[in-house]
XYZ file of C-alpha atoms in Angstrom:
320
model
C 22.619 7.224 2.839
C 20.762 9.915 4.754
C 22.467 12.872 6.396
C 21.669 11.481 9.837
C 23.167 8.063 9.107
C 26.243 9.746 7.609
C 26.739 11.693 10.840
C 26.360 8.612 13.020
C 28.629 6.415 10.895
C 31.438 8.897 10.362
C 31.461 9.936 14.018
C 31.630 6.257 15.021
C 34.648 5.803 12.739
C 36.383 8.549 14.740
C 35.514 6.858 18.034
C 32.857 9.476 18.775
C 29.195 9.141 19.693
C 26.540 11.298 18.015
C 22.793 11.840 17.981
C 20.337 13.999 16.040
C 17.312 15.156 18.033
C 14.352 17.463 17.266
C 14.850 21.183 17.847
C 11.849 21.154 20.177
C 13.952 19.163 22.627
C 15.953 22.316 23.441
C 12.896 24.126 24.827
C 11.902 20.999 26.754
C 15.347 20.769 28.347
C 15.377 24.455 29.260
C 11.918 24.196 30.817
C 12.971 21.158 32.827
C 15.874 23.093 34.354
C 13.838 26.277 34.824
C 11.226 24.198 36.643
C 13.825 22.996 39.131
C 14.818 26.610 39.726
C 11.209 27.683 40.311
C 10.837 24.907 42.884
C 13.897 26.205 44.721
C 15.917 23.068 43.973
C 18.647 24.977 42.112
C 20.752 27.535 43.940
C 19.729 30.941 42.581
C 23.283 32.284 42.272
C 24.343 29.200 40.304
C 21.277 29.409 38.052
C 21.654 33.124 37.324
C 25.403 32.918 36.696
C 25.631 29.740 34.616
C 22.264 28.820 33.165
C 20.024 31.850 32.637
C 22.474 33.660 30.287
C 22.756 30.558 28.100
C 18.987 30.170 27.850
C 18.553 33.823 26.893
C 20.919 33.705 23.909
C 19.034 34.152 20.615
C 18.874 31.382 18.037
C 21.064 31.810 14.936
C 19.528 33.766 12.064
C 21.709 32.117 9.435
C 19.606 28.951 9.194
C 16.159 27.553 10.018
C 16.566 25.539 13.239
C 15.063 22.072 12.800
C 17.319 19.794 14.844
C 20.125 19.575 17.348
C 23.207 17.473 16.713
C 24.938 16.152 19.831
C 28.512 14.870 19.677
C 30.555 13.242 22.433
C 34.322 13.118 21.860
C 36.552 11.013 24.152
C 38.496 13.316 26.440
C 40.971 12.891 29.254
C 42.406 14.963 32.082
C 45.418 17.063 31.150
C 48.562 16.479 33.218
C 51.251 19.119 33.718
C 54.157 19.484 36.125
C 55.193 22.548 38.113
C 58.323 22.981 40.253
C 58.317 24.996 43.456
C 60.956 25.125 46.219
C 62.839 22.327 44.497
C 59.857 19.960 44.450
C 57.994 18.935 41.293
C 54.236 18.561 41.518
C 51.843 16.811 39.162
C 48.845 19.052 38.416
C 45.744 17.740 36.662
C 42.947 19.586 34.911
C 39.554 17.981 34.334
C 38.592 17.203 30.711
C 37.190 19.983 28.575
C 39.279 22.943 29.705
C 42.739 22.987 28.169
C 42.734 20.917 25.018
C 40.469 21.302 21.990
C 39.356 18.061 20.291
C 41.260 17.253 17.114
C 39.674 17.162 14.619
C 37.120 19.704 15.761
C 33.551 18.374 15.835
C 32.215 21.556 14.213
C 34.442 21.092 11.153
C 33.641 17.377 10.900
C 29.851 17.796 11.134
C 29.839 20.751 8.717
C 31.800 18.718 6.168
C 29.458 15.729 6.508
C 26.376 17.883 5.932
C 27.765 19.865 3.013
C 26.758 17.315 0.289
C 23.236 17.274 1.724
C 22.864 21.052 1.508
C 22.543 21.395 5.286
C 24.521 23.509 7.749
C 25.121 24.028 11.466
C 25.556 26.794 14.018
C 26.802 26.594 17.636
C 24.061 25.517 20.021
C 23.379 27.472 23.179
C 21.664 24.692 25.080
C 21.946 22.492 28.205
C 23.745 19.628 26.475
C 23.839 17.261 29.458
C 20.088 17.502 29.952
C 19.447 17.235 26.214
C 21.548 14.099 26.057
C 19.814 12.345 28.930
C 16.364 13.318 27.625
C 17.235 11.826 24.257
C 18.693 8.518 25.371
C 22.123 9.650 24.195
C 23.646 9.640 27.670
C 22.842 8.987 31.319
C 23.367 11.010 34.449
C 25.678 9.639 37.087
C 24.920 10.155 40.769
C 27.443 12.994 40.553
C 25.208 14.666 37.911
C 27.933 14.305 35.284
C 26.965 13.014 31.859
C 28.025 9.450 30.977
C 28.081 8.321 27.360
C 28.016 4.565 26.641
C 31.522 3.288 25.955
C 33.159 6.589 26.895
C 32.303 7.123 30.554
C 32.304 10.692 31.824
C 35.651 11.603 30.259
C 34.080 13.241 27.223
C 33.849 16.641 25.591
C 30.236 17.369 24.636
C 29.492 19.531 21.620
C 26.119 20.647 20.319
C 25.023 22.228 17.052
C 21.774 23.666 15.776
C 21.043 22.497 12.241
C 18.526 22.904 9.429
C 18.564 19.112 9.046
C 15.082 17.644 9.389
C 14.433 15.388 12.368
C 11.203 13.550 13.153
C 12.258 11.529 16.192
C 9.745 10.664 18.910
C 8.982 12.848 21.902
C 11.467 13.377 24.712
C 12.225 10.452 26.972
C 12.355 10.399 30.729
C 15.795 11.206 32.090
C 17.547 8.128 33.398
C 20.465 7.585 35.717
C 23.100 4.923 35.372
C 21.742 1.638 36.714
C 24.932 1.112 38.723
C 24.270 4.280 40.732
C 21.391 2.634 42.629
C 23.813 0.450 44.576
C 27.037 2.480 44.420
C 27.926 5.380 46.669
C 31.547 5.824 45.587
C 31.204 9.355 44.243
C 29.163 10.530 47.215
C 31.764 9.180 49.630
C 34.613 10.767 47.650
C 33.096 14.251 47.344
C 34.740 16.324 50.103
C 32.278 19.222 49.989
C 28.991 17.367 50.319
C 27.855 18.540 46.888
C 26.571 15.004 46.214
C 24.050 14.876 49.033
C 21.967 12.148 50.629
C 18.823 14.260 50.416
C 18.300 14.225 46.629
C 19.705 13.100 43.303
C 20.233 16.681 42.068
C 23.722 17.995 42.755
C 24.171 20.864 45.213
C 26.108 22.676 42.480
C 26.858 25.681 44.660
C 29.021 23.418 46.830
C 30.954 21.835 43.948
C 34.589 22.940 43.784
C 34.194 23.344 40.017
C 31.676 26.134 40.617
C 34.298 28.022 42.611
C 37.420 27.496 40.523
C 35.590 28.730 37.424
C 34.666 32.047 39.033
C 36.401 35.298 38.158
C 39.969 35.443 39.522
C 39.049 38.206 41.971
C 36.643 35.841 43.775
C 38.466 33.951 46.552
C 37.635 30.400 47.565
C 35.206 30.442 50.511
C 36.555 29.574 53.944
C 34.559 26.335 54.125
C 36.628 24.801 51.290
C 39.489 22.960 52.997
C 42.867 23.533 51.329
C 43.334 19.758 50.949
C 40.200 19.359 48.824
C 41.556 20.860 45.600
C 42.301 18.162 43.014
C 42.510 20.010 39.697
C 43.599 23.315 38.195
C 40.108 23.639 36.683
C 37.137 21.429 37.394
C 37.257 18.647 39.975
C 38.201 14.985 39.666
C 37.302 13.477 43.055
C 34.038 11.850 41.953
C 35.134 10.820 38.458
C 38.296 9.032 39.588
C 36.402 6.667 41.925
C 33.480 5.966 39.581
C 33.365 2.302 38.437
C 31.963 3.428 35.066
C 35.250 5.216 34.416
C 37.493 2.292 35.340
C 38.501 1.524 31.715
C 39.479 5.152 31.176
C 41.488 5.902 34.318
C 45.203 6.757 34.170
C 44.804 8.046 30.644
C 46.049 11.609 30.334
C 46.930 14.233 27.809
C 50.542 14.955 28.683
C 51.102 18.673 29.009
C 54.258 20.706 29.567
C 56.556 20.838 32.587
C 57.384 24.256 34.033
C 60.574 25.039 35.930
C 60.791 26.912 39.215
C 61.217 30.356 37.644
C 58.165 29.932 35.412
C 56.038 28.484 38.225
C 56.822 31.448 40.445
C 56.087 33.836 37.584
C 52.661 32.260 37.062
C 51.874 32.303 40.776
C 52.809 35.966 40.900
C 50.143 36.836 38.324
C 52.256 37.420 35.236
C 50.554 39.108 32.287
C 50.967 38.043 28.663
C 53.592 40.730 28.171
C 55.652 39.359 31.083
C 55.753 35.769 29.833
C 59.199 34.864 28.382
C 59.115 34.110 24.630
C 60.402 30.579 25.182
C 57.497 29.807 27.571
C 54.653 31.391 25.609
C 54.193 28.560 23.041
C 53.542 25.976 25.767
C 50.988 28.204 27.466
C 49.264 29.010 24.195
C 49.126 25.360 23.105
C 47.297 24.468 26.313
C 44.996 27.522 26.395
C 46.701 28.810 29.531
C 47.724 32.119 28.014
C 44.100 33.257 28.187
C 43.751 31.922 31.744
C 46.803 33.570 33.298
C 44.699 35.645 35.677
C 43.250 32.469 37.245
C 46.598 30.833 37.984
C 47.642 32.687 41.151
C 44.420 31.505 42.825
C 43.845 28.095 41.196
C 47.434 26.899 40.762
C 48.297 28.178 44.215
C 45.400 26.188 45.690
C 46.367 22.943 43.927
C 50.043 23.230 44.901
C 49.081 23.876 48.537
C 46.841 20.803 48.451
C 49.629 18.666 46.978
C 52.065 19.834 49.637
C 49.594 19.033 52.407
C 49.014 15.561 50.969
C 52.769 14.926 50.809
C 53.258 16.121 54.362
C 50.383 13.933 55.508
C 51.914 10.944 53.748
C 55.273 11.538 55.429
C 53.638 11.780 58.863
C 51.677 8.557 58.240
C 54.810 6.675 57.174
C 56.626 7.986 60.238
C 53.867 6.764 62.546
C 53.962 3.288 60.990
C 57.676 3.057 61.768
């Protein structure tokens, strides 16, 4: 068995998808994105904040880069509950933020390669573009990566390796065939980020772009309070996508926080101010390192939930 076949087979046994592609594909993917920026098709602020720093990171010196290993692990939104003013609210977070895959792909791939005398290092690369250029995944109309059999609810991981790879040249990026006749995500996107004018997402209008910003950055006035759907990320387009139908209503169940804890988090509590009995839940879900974001992000989601409840009550009253 070759190292590549061992990776593919053992990842499949875990329910994962994997691919090994030539190292040259990284430069091709970066150039493809940089070309869009030069043409003015990518918002400059988005490009400079999210993409340019990643492209500038040096390659690891601990190995000779020969290939890139892509791994897609099934992921799901995380669901938590917060209580405020006597009401309990369900709060979701998009996949990839609060829960690390178990087992970790890095440990699995490193262990597979050990008998072959090969190793890995974290890859600083545009994984979505790499995947679609390699036939590993497809772009949805929402510009999210879809992996066959897993939909868009995946955690993507990438590793640079000294494993040889002689695959063919890069393929043309392809979109999901269903997207040609389906406008569900475009209709569901409240901000117009999925436009009629082009396939490329207007990323600067995506709510995800704004709820990932530093906590001191407020949401712009043009974002309606009712549009927030997740603590981090956004779920509007993924929840209506037919490709995700088999994976909907599958969650990682997170903790429930009482009124006192919810108010503490909304007030901007620091690590030192978190009660000892609450800290383990926050740490287990990576929230301890995201405390500074909660007054803005959690506050926005709870306001949105309240507005939706009030709207539902008014609608039921009108029907009567």
